[in-house]
Coordinates of C-alpha atoms and ligand atoms in Angstrom, one line a residue:
M1 CA -22.8 20.6 0.7
T2 CA -19.0 21.0 0.8
V3 CA -17.5 17.6 0.7
R4 CA -14.9 17.1 3.4
V5 CA -13.6 13.6 3.9
R6 CA -10.8 12.2 6.0
L7 CA -8.5 9.2 6.3
A8 CA -7.9 8.4 10.0
P9 CA -5.0 5.9 10.2
S10 CA -3.7 4.6 13.4
P11 CA 0.1 4.8 13.4
T12 CA 0.5 1.4 14.9
G13 CA 2.1 -0.1 11.8
T14 CA 3.2 0.7 8.3
L15 CA 0.8 1.9 5.6
H16 CA -1.4 -1.2 4.9
I17 CA -2.9 -1.8 1.5
G18 CA -6.4 -1.7 3.0
T19 CA -5.8 1.8 4.5
A20 CA -4.3 2.9 1.3
R21 CA -7.3 1.7 -0.7
T22 CA -9.6 3.6 1.8
A23 CA -7.4 6.6 1.1
V24 CA -7.9 6.2 -2.6
F25 CA -11.7 6.1 -2.4
N26 CA -11.7 9.2 -0.1
W27 CA -9.3 11.0 -2.4
L28 CA -11.3 10.2 -5.5
F29 CA -14.6 11.3 -3.9
A30 CA -13.1 14.5 -2.6
R31 CA -11.4 15.4 -5.9
H32 CA -14.6 14.5 -7.8
H33 CA -16.6 17.0 -5.8
G34 CA -13.8 19.6 -5.5
G35 CA -13.8 19.0 -1.7
A36 CA -11.2 18.5 0.9
F37 CA -9.3 15.3 1.7
L38 CA -8.0 15.5 5.3
L39 CA -5.8 13.4 7.4
R40 CA -6.1 12.6 11.1
I41 CA -3.5 10.5 12.8
E42 CA -5.2 8.4 15.5
D43 CA -2.4 8.0 17.9
T44 CA -4.4 7.7 21.1
D45 CA -3.1 4.2 21.7
R46 CA 0.1 5.5 23.3
E47 CA 1.8 2.1 23.7
R48 CA 1.4 1.0 20.1
S49 CA 1.7 4.3 18.2
R50 CA 5.1 5.3 16.8
A51 CA 6.3 8.4 15.1
D52 CA 8.1 6.4 12.4
Y53 CA 4.8 4.7 11.5
T54 CA 3.3 8.1 11.1
A55 CA 6.2 9.1 8.8
N56 CA 5.8 5.9 6.8
I57 CA 2.0 6.4 6.4
L58 CA 2.5 10.0 5.2
D59 CA 5.3 9.0 2.8
G60 CA 3.3 6.2 1.4
L61 CA 0.3 8.4 0.7
A62 CA 2.5 11.1 -0.9
W63 CA 4.2 8.5 -3.0
L64 CA 0.9 7.2 -4.2
G65 CA -0.1 10.7 -5.3
L66 CA -2.8 11.0 -2.7
S67 CA -2.2 14.6 -1.8
W68 CA -4.1 15.9 1.3
D69 CA -5.3 19.3 2.3
D70 CA -4.2 21.1 5.5
E71 CA -1.9 19.8 8.1
P72 CA -2.8 16.4 9.5
V73 CA -4.8 16.5 12.7
I74 CA -3.1 14.8 15.6
Q75 CA -5.7 13.1 17.6
S76 CA -3.7 12.9 20.9
E77 CA -3.5 16.7 20.9
R78 CA -7.3 16.9 21.1
I79 CA -7.8 15.0 24.3
E80 CA -9.3 18.0 26.2
A81 CA -12.1 18.2 23.6
H82 CA -12.7 14.4 24.0
R83 CA -12.8 14.7 27.8
A84 CA -15.2 17.6 27.5
A85 CA -17.6 15.5 25.3
I86 CA -17.5 12.7 27.9
A87 CA -18.2 15.2 30.7
Q88 CA -21.2 16.5 28.6
L89 CA -22.5 12.9 28.3
L90 CA -22.1 12.3 32.0
A91 CA -23.9 15.5 32.8
S92 CA -26.8 14.8 30.4
G93 CA -27.2 11.2 31.8
H94 CA -26.2 9.5 28.5
A95 CA -23.1 8.2 30.2
Y96 CA -22.3 6.9 33.7
R97 CA -19.4 5.5 35.7
C98 CA -19.2 1.7 35.9
F99 CA -17.1 0.3 38.8
A100 CA -17.3 -3.4 37.8
S101 CA -13.8 -4.8 38.2
E102 CA -12.1 -6.9 35.5
A103 CA -12.6 -10.0 37.6
E104 CA -16.4 -9.4 37.9
L105 CA -16.7 -8.7 34.2
E106 CA -14.8 -11.9 33.5
Q107 CA -17.2 -13.9 35.7
M108 CA -20.1 -12.3 33.9
R109 CA -18.7 -13.4 30.5
E110 CA -18.1 -17.0 31.9
R111 CA -21.7 -17.2 32.9
Q112 CA -22.9 -16.0 29.6
K113 CA -20.7 -18.5 27.8
A114 CA -21.9 -21.3 30.0
S115 CA -25.5 -20.5 29.2
G116 CA -24.8 -20.2 25.5
S117 CA -25.6 -16.5 25.2
A118 CA -23.5 -13.9 23.4
P119 CA -21.0 -12.0 25.5
R120 CA -22.2 -8.5 26.4
Y121 CA -22.0 -6.1 29.3
D122 CA -25.2 -6.5 31.4
N123 CA -25.5 -2.8 32.2
R124 CA -25.2 -3.7 35.9
H125 CA -24.0 -0.2 37.0
R126 CA -26.4 1.8 34.8
H127 CA -28.6 2.8 37.7
L128 CA -26.4 3.0 40.8
T129 CA -27.6 5.3 43.5
P130 CA -25.3 8.0 44.8
E131 CA -24.8 5.9 47.9
Q132 CA -23.8 2.8 45.9
Q133 CA -21.3 4.9 44.0
Q134 CA -19.9 6.4 47.2
A135 CA -19.5 2.9 48.6
F136 CA -17.5 1.7 45.5
I137 CA -15.3 4.9 45.7
A138 CA -14.7 4.3 49.4
E139 CA -13.6 0.7 48.5
G140 CA -10.9 2.4 46.3
R141 CA -12.4 1.2 43.1
D142 CA -11.6 2.9 39.7
A143 CA -14.3 3.3 37.1
V144 CA -14.7 3.3 33.4
V145 CA -17.2 5.7 31.7
R146 CA -20.0 3.9 29.8
F147 CA -22.3 5.2 27.2
R148 CA -25.9 4.0 27.4
I149 CA -27.1 1.9 24.5
D150 CA -30.7 1.0 25.0
D151 CA -31.6 -2.4 23.8
G152 CA -34.8 -1.0 22.2
A153 CA -32.9 1.6 20.2
T154 CA -33.1 1.2 16.4
I155 CA -30.3 2.8 14.4
G156 CA -30.5 3.3 10.7
W157 CA -28.6 5.1 8.0
S158 CA -28.5 5.2 4.3
D159 CA -25.0 3.9 3.3
L160 CA -23.6 5.1 0.0
V161 CA -22.3 1.6 -0.8
R162 CA -24.6 -0.7 1.1
G163 CA -28.0 1.1 0.9
E164 CA -30.4 1.2 3.9
M165 CA -28.8 -0.1 7.0
R166 CA -30.6 -1.1 10.2
W167 CA -29.2 -2.0 13.6
S168 CA -30.8 -2.8 16.9
G169 CA -29.3 -1.4 20.1
S170 CA -29.6 -5.0 21.5
D171 CA -26.9 -6.1 19.0
L172 CA -24.2 -3.7 20.2
G173 CA -23.0 -5.5 23.3
G174 CA -24.5 -3.4 26.0
D175 CA -23.4 0.0 27.3
M176 CA -20.2 0.9 25.7
V177 CA -17.0 2.0 27.4
I178 CA -16.0 5.5 26.2
A179 CA -13.2 6.2 28.7
R180 CA -10.7 3.9 30.2
R181 CA -10.6 3.0 33.9
A182 CA -9.5 5.8 36.2
P183 CA -10.2 7.1 39.7
A184 CA -13.8 8.3 39.8
D185 CA -13.0 11.9 40.2
R186 CA -11.3 11.9 36.8
I187 CA -12.1 10.9 33.3
G188 CA -9.7 8.2 32.0
D189 CA -8.3 8.0 28.5
P190 CA -11.1 8.5 25.9
L191 CA -11.7 5.6 23.6
Y192 CA -12.1 5.1 19.8
N193 CA -15.8 5.5 19.1
L194 CA -16.1 8.6 21.2
V195 CA -13.0 10.4 19.9
V196 CA -13.8 9.6 16.3
V197 CA -17.2 11.2 16.6
V198 CA -15.9 14.3 18.4
D199 CA -13.1 14.7 15.9
D200 CA -15.1 14.1 12.7
A201 CA -17.6 16.7 13.9
A202 CA -14.9 19.2 14.8
M203 CA -13.3 18.7 11.4
A204 CA -16.7 19.2 9.8
I205 CA -16.4 15.9 8.0
S206 CA -19.3 15.5 5.5
H207 CA -18.7 11.9 4.5
V208 CA -17.1 9.1 6.5
I209 CA -15.7 6.6 4.0
R210 CA -14.0 3.6 5.6
G211 CA -13.9 -0.2 5.5
E212 CA -16.9 -2.3 6.2
D213 CA -15.2 -3.7 9.3
H214 CA -16.3 -0.4 10.9
I215 CA -20.1 -1.0 10.3
A216 CA -20.9 -1.9 13.9
N217 CA -18.8 1.1 15.0
T218 CA -20.9 3.3 12.8
A219 CA -24.1 2.1 14.6
K220 CA -22.5 3.0 18.0
Q221 CA -21.2 6.3 16.7
L222 CA -24.6 7.4 15.4
L223 CA -26.0 7.1 18.9
L224 CA -23.1 9.3 20.1
Y225 CA -23.8 11.9 17.5
E226 CA -27.4 12.0 18.6
A227 CA -26.5 12.2 22.3
L228 CA -24.0 15.0 21.7
G229 CA -26.3 16.9 19.4
L230 CA -23.9 16.9 16.6
P231 CA -24.8 17.0 12.8
L232 CA -24.5 13.6 11.1
P233 CA -22.1 12.8 8.3
V234 CA -23.0 10.5 5.4
F235 CA -21.4 7.0 5.7
A236 CA -19.9 4.8 3.0
H237 CA -18.5 1.4 3.9
T238 CA -16.1 0.0 1.3
P239 CA -15.7 -3.7 0.7
L240 CA -12.8 -5.6 2.3
I241 CA -9.8 -6.7 0.3
L242 CA -9.8 -10.5 0.2
N243 CA -6.9 -12.9 -0.5
Q244 CA -7.0 -15.6 -3.2
E245 CA -9.0 -17.9 -0.9
G246 CA -11.7 -15.2 -0.4
R247 CA -10.7 -14.4 3.2
K248 CA -9.8 -10.9 4.5
L249 CA -6.2 -10.1 3.4
S250 CA -4.0 -10.3 6.4
K251 CA -0.3 -10.3 7.3
R252 CA -0.2 -14.0 6.7
D253 CA -0.8 -13.3 3.0
G254 CA 2.7 -11.9 2.8
V255 CA 2.8 -8.6 1.1
T256 CA 0.4 -6.2 2.7
S257 CA 2.2 -2.9 3.2
V258 CA 2.5 -0.2 0.5
G259 CA 6.3 -0.1 1.2
E260 CA 6.6 -3.8 0.4
F261 CA 4.8 -3.3 -3.0
R262 CA 7.2 -0.4 -3.7
A263 CA 10.2 -2.5 -2.8
M264 CA 9.0 -5.2 -5.2
G265 CA 9.2 -2.7 -8.0
Y266 CA 5.5 -1.7 -8.4
T267 CA 5.0 1.9 -9.5
A268 CA 2.9 4.3 -7.5
E269 CA 0.7 4.8 -10.6
A270 CA 0.0 1.1 -11.1
L271 CA -0.7 0.5 -7.5
A272 CA -3.0 3.4 -7.2
N273 CA -4.8 2.4 -10.4
Y274 CA -5.0 -1.2 -9.1
M275 CA -6.4 -0.1 -5.7
T276 CA -9.1 1.9 -7.4
L277 CA -10.2 -1.3 -9.2
L278 CA -10.3 -3.1 -5.9
G279 CA -14.0 -2.5 -5.3
W280 CA -14.9 0.1 -8.0
S281 CA -16.1 -0.8 -11.4
P282 CA -15.0 1.9 -13.8
P283 CA -17.7 3.1 -16.3
E284 CA -17.5 1.9 -19.9
G285 CA -15.0 3.9 -21.9
L286 CA -12.5 4.4 -19.0
G287 CA -11.1 0.9 -19.4
E288 CA -9.0 -0.5 -16.5
R289 CA -5.8 1.5 -17.1
F290 CA -6.3 5.1 -15.9
T291 CA -4.7 7.8 -13.8
L292 CA -6.1 8.9 -10.5
E293 CA -7.3 12.1 -12.0
Q294 CA -9.2 10.2 -14.7
A295 CA -10.7 8.0 -12.1
A296 CA -11.6 11.0 -9.9
A297 CA -13.5 12.6 -12.8
A298 CA -15.7 9.5 -13.1
F299 CA -15.8 8.3 -9.5
D300 CA -19.1 7.7 -7.7
F301 CA -20.3 5.3 -5.1
D302 CA -22.9 3.7 -7.3
R303 CA -20.1 1.8 -8.9
V304 CA -18.5 0.6 -5.7
N305 CA -19.4 -3.1 -5.1
R306 CA -20.7 -4.5 -1.9
A307 CA -18.9 -7.8 -2.3
G308 CA -15.3 -8.1 -1.1
A309 CA -12.6 -7.5 -3.7
R310 CA -10.3 -10.3 -4.4
F311 CA -6.6 -9.4 -4.7
D312 CA -5.5 -10.3 -8.2
W313 CA -1.7 -10.3 -8.8
D314 CA -2.0 -10.9 -12.5
K315 CA -4.0 -7.7 -12.9
L316 CA -1.6 -5.7 -10.8
N317 CA 1.3 -7.1 -12.8
W318 CA -0.5 -6.2 -16.1
L319 CA -1.1 -2.7 -14.9
N320 CA 2.5 -2.2 -13.7
A321 CA 3.8 -3.5 -17.1
Q322 CA 1.5 -1.0 -18.9
V323 CA 2.8 1.9 -16.7
L324 CA 6.4 0.9 -17.3
H325 CA 5.9 0.4 -21.1
E326 CA 4.3 3.8 -21.3
L327 CA 7.2 5.6 -19.7
A328 CA 9.4 7.8 -21.9
P329 CA 13.0 6.4 -21.9
S330 CA 14.2 9.2 -19.8
E331 CA 11.5 8.5 -17.2
L332 CA 12.4 4.8 -17.1
R333 CA 16.0 5.7 -16.7
E334 CA 15.1 8.0 -13.8
A335 CA 13.2 5.2 -12.2
L336 CA 15.9 2.6 -12.7
V337 CA 19.1 4.5 -11.9
P338 CA 18.5 4.8 -8.1
L339 CA 17.8 1.1 -8.0
W340 CA 21.0 0.4 -9.8
Q341 CA 22.9 2.7 -7.5
A342 CA 21.5 0.9 -4.6
E343 CA 23.2 -2.2 -5.9
G344 CA 26.4 -0.3 -6.1
W345 CA 26.3 -0.1 -9.9
S346 CA 27.3 2.9 -12.0
A347 CA 27.5 3.4 -15.7
S348 CA 30.7 3.8 -17.6
G349 CA 31.7 5.4 -20.8
A350 CA 32.1 8.9 -22.0
S351 CA 28.4 9.7 -21.5
P352 CA 27.0 7.5 -18.7
E353 CA 23.5 9.0 -19.0
A354 CA 23.2 8.0 -22.6
W355 CA 24.5 4.5 -21.7
E356 CA 21.9 4.2 -18.9
Q357 CA 19.2 5.4 -21.2
E358 CA 20.0 2.9 -23.9
L359 CA 20.1 0.1 -21.3
S360 CA 16.7 1.3 -19.9
E361 CA 15.2 1.4 -23.4
L362 CA 16.7 -2.1 -24.1
L363 CA 15.1 -3.6 -21.0
G364 CA 11.9 -1.6 -20.9
P365 CA 9.6 -3.8 -23.1
S366 CA 10.3 -6.9 -21.0
L367 CA 9.8 -5.4 -17.6
T368 CA 6.8 -6.2 -15.4
T369 CA 8.3 -4.6 -12.3
L370 CA 11.1 -2.2 -11.7
R371 CA 12.8 -5.0 -9.8
D372 CA 12.9 -6.9 -13.2
G373 CA 14.9 -3.9 -14.4
V374 CA 17.5 -4.6 -11.7
E375 CA 17.7 -8.4 -12.3
Q376 CA 17.8 -8.0 -16.1
A377 CA 20.4 -5.2 -15.8
R378 CA 22.6 -7.3 -13.5
P379 CA 24.7 -8.9 -16.4
F380 CA 25.5 -5.4 -17.7
F381 CA 27.2 -4.4 -14.4
E382 CA 28.4 -7.7 -13.0
R383 CA 30.1 -10.4 -15.0
P384 CA 27.8 -13.4 -15.0
E385 CA 28.7 -17.0 -14.4
P386 CA 27.9 -18.9 -17.6
D387 CA 24.9 -21.2 -17.2
A388 CA 24.7 -24.8 -18.5
G389 CA 23.2 -23.7 -21.9
A390 CA 25.9 -21.1 -22.4
R391 CA 28.7 -23.6 -21.5
Q392 CA 27.3 -26.1 -23.9
Q393 CA 27.1 -23.5 -26.7
L394 CA 30.7 -22.5 -26.1
R395 CA 31.7 -26.1 -26.7
A396 CA 29.7 -26.3 -29.9
D397 CA 31.3 -26.6 -33.3
G398 CA 32.6 -23.3 -34.6
A399 CA 32.0 -21.4 -31.4
I400 CA 35.6 -20.8 -30.4
A401 CA 36.6 -19.9 -34.0
A402 CA 33.7 -17.4 -34.2
L403 CA 34.5 -15.7 -30.9
T404 CA 38.2 -15.6 -31.7
A405 CA 37.4 -13.9 -35.0
V406 CA 35.2 -11.4 -33.2
L407 CA 37.8 -10.7 -30.5
E408 CA 40.6 -10.2 -33.0
R409 CA 38.6 -7.6 -34.8
L410 CA 37.7 -5.8 -31.6
E411 CA 41.3 -5.8 -30.5
G412 CA 42.3 -4.5 -34.0
R413 CA 39.8 -1.6 -33.5
D414 CA 41.2 -0.9 -30.1
A415 CA 44.7 -0.7 -31.4
S416 CA 43.8 1.6 -34.2
D417 CA 41.1 4.1 -33.3
S418 CA 39.7 3.3 -29.9
A419 CA 41.1 6.5 -28.3
D420 CA 38.9 8.7 -30.6
C421 CA 35.9 6.5 -31.1
P422 CA 35.6 3.8 -28.5
D423 CA 31.8 3.2 -29.1
L424 CA 30.6 0.6 -31.5
S425 CA 27.8 1.8 -33.8
V426 CA 25.1 -0.5 -35.0
E427 CA 26.5 -0.6 -38.5
Q428 CA 30.1 -1.3 -37.2
A429 CA 28.8 -4.1 -35.0
K430 CA 26.8 -5.6 -37.9
S431 CA 29.7 -5.5 -40.4
L432 CA 32.1 -6.8 -37.8
L433 CA 29.8 -9.8 -37.2
A434 CA 29.5 -10.5 -40.9
E435 CA 33.3 -10.3 -41.4
A436 CA 34.0 -12.5 -38.4
A437 CA 31.4 -15.1 -39.5
S438 CA 33.0 -15.4 -42.9
A439 CA 36.6 -15.4 -41.6
A440 CA 35.8 -18.2 -39.1
G441 CA 33.7 -20.1 -41.7
V442 CA 30.6 -20.3 -39.4
K443 CA 27.0 -19.6 -40.0
K444 CA 25.8 -16.2 -38.6
G445 CA 23.4 -18.1 -36.3
V446 CA 26.2 -20.0 -34.6
L447 CA 28.2 -16.8 -34.2
M448 CA 25.3 -14.9 -32.7
K449 CA 24.4 -17.7 -30.2
S450 CA 28.1 -18.0 -29.2
L451 CA 28.5 -14.3 -28.8
R452 CA 25.4 -14.2 -26.6
A453 CA 26.7 -17.1 -24.5
G454 CA 30.1 -15.4 -24.2
L455 CA 28.8 -12.0 -23.3
L456 CA 25.8 -12.8 -21.1
G457 CA 26.6 -16.3 -19.9
S458 CA 23.1 -17.3 -21.1
L459 CA 21.3 -18.0 -24.3
Q460 CA 18.5 -15.7 -23.4
G461 CA 18.5 -12.0 -23.2
P462 CA 17.6 -8.8 -25.0
D463 CA 18.6 -7.6 -28.5
L464 CA 22.1 -8.9 -29.0
V465 CA 23.6 -6.0 -31.0
T466 CA 22.5 -3.4 -28.4
T467 CA 23.6 -5.7 -25.6
W468 CA 27.0 -6.0 -27.2
R469 CA 27.3 -2.2 -27.9
L470 CA 26.5 -1.4 -24.3
L471 CA 29.1 -3.9 -23.0
H472 CA 31.6 -2.6 -25.6
T473 CA 31.3 0.9 -24.1
S474 CA 32.1 -0.4 -20.7
G475 CA 35.0 -2.5 -22.1
E476 CA 33.4 -5.7 -20.9
D477 CA 32.8 -7.3 -24.2
R478 CA 36.5 -7.9 -24.8
A479 CA 37.1 -9.0 -21.2
R480 CA 34.2 -11.5 -21.3
L481 CA 35.2 -12.9 -24.7
R482 CA 38.8 -13.4 -23.5
Q483 CA 37.5 -15.2 -20.5
A484 CA 35.1 -17.3 -22.5
L485 CA 37.9 -18.3 -24.9
A486 CA 40.3 -19.0 -22.0
Q487 CA 37.7 -21.3 -20.4
G488 CA 36.5 -22.9 -23.7
Ligands
LIG1 N1 -8.1 4.6 13.2 C1 -9.2 3.8 12.6 C2 -8.5 2.7 11.8 O1 -7.4 2.8 11.4 C3 -10.0 4.7 11.8 C4 -11.3 4.2 11.5 C5 -12.2 5.3 10.9 O2 -12.0 5.7 9.7 O3 -13.0 5.8 11.6 O4 -9.2 1.7 11.5

């Protein structure tokens, strides 16, 4: 069988992590089998659907590396096919018009509630005579179209994740609305379960892979396939993503959209890797850090868990750090520079690219997210305010003498050869430090700590000599030391 799967997002919001994870499983399955991964934009809810959400969803999928085949199908453009299917169901007697008003349906639900029974449509208009129908039309009533769901029906399928599934027609809430209310000579707007079946069949979808919140829909959709005489796809219902408390991840949990993860500095590769682990146990030997291609080679539904997958920030952070630490310096630079530019920062010196690359390499090992690469780069672009520890160090014995000795030597260099050789090499920096320490009569440790405090306004930070060399190229080392001495 040719594998053809699809992701069917509704453009009523930005790309949600749950939709993205469903996309990952569809993509992995398609690529594993050399099949097609298709997109369908389910924009039939005209009030809530927006073109900018469609753009956001497509951008997010592309960013994650989830390439799709063919142009996305736009569901609203297929409304005639949906109406034709409804007309077919009306003609075959699988569907009928229901004239019950909202107020009548509300009364029905109130009665059900009062008697303690579950809310369901009581199929009251299933067997209207032509005369009764005419009477409702004469009253000026509109009608929905309902699809018959017999209480006695049993529905079963073999789910790739959950195994044998059984549903009874009596648990599906009575005859289902498949077209919105409209005058009885027309067919109103077709609704979700009907359109999905018509479109999945038209797109020759072989496997429907979606979240387990769609299980009851699957039961209803199977009845529609049967009534329309359409070939059945195979179904796979993936586990939900849960928050730390074990409840379904929702907007209340804060970060839920792919764009938010991206803005926090997660890489596409780490996020895609992490989403693959949300519900899939990789086989021995693959480990937990892998590319989408590696996962696709090994992917199968036997290793998708039934239990919900708890979101684990530590694991995501670990993966993101792995991805960042594996990047070549030039790749890390390419990832960081746009973020630095967004802060209004640009590199100085004769070769800004080399400077950026050296800074990227300096920060790389301590980054968990790309955002860290902004925060940790900040003191290289903006002069920091010294913190309490730095202020204390600058008042310590020998600090002023040490920094004065360093500054004098730097100024001496500037006066002699700065025009030809403004950069400070590692050797030059080290010998300048040794000379300054002995001239000032301070231990090297005091000098290093004071220099860090003077340059970074903090006692913490990356390798001092590299830090200093970078700040030297931008001319900031002298300026900061002068300022520290003036304040000290
Ligand atoms: N538009 C539906 C959703 O976003 C698609 C469900 C399906 O895959 O059938 O939940």
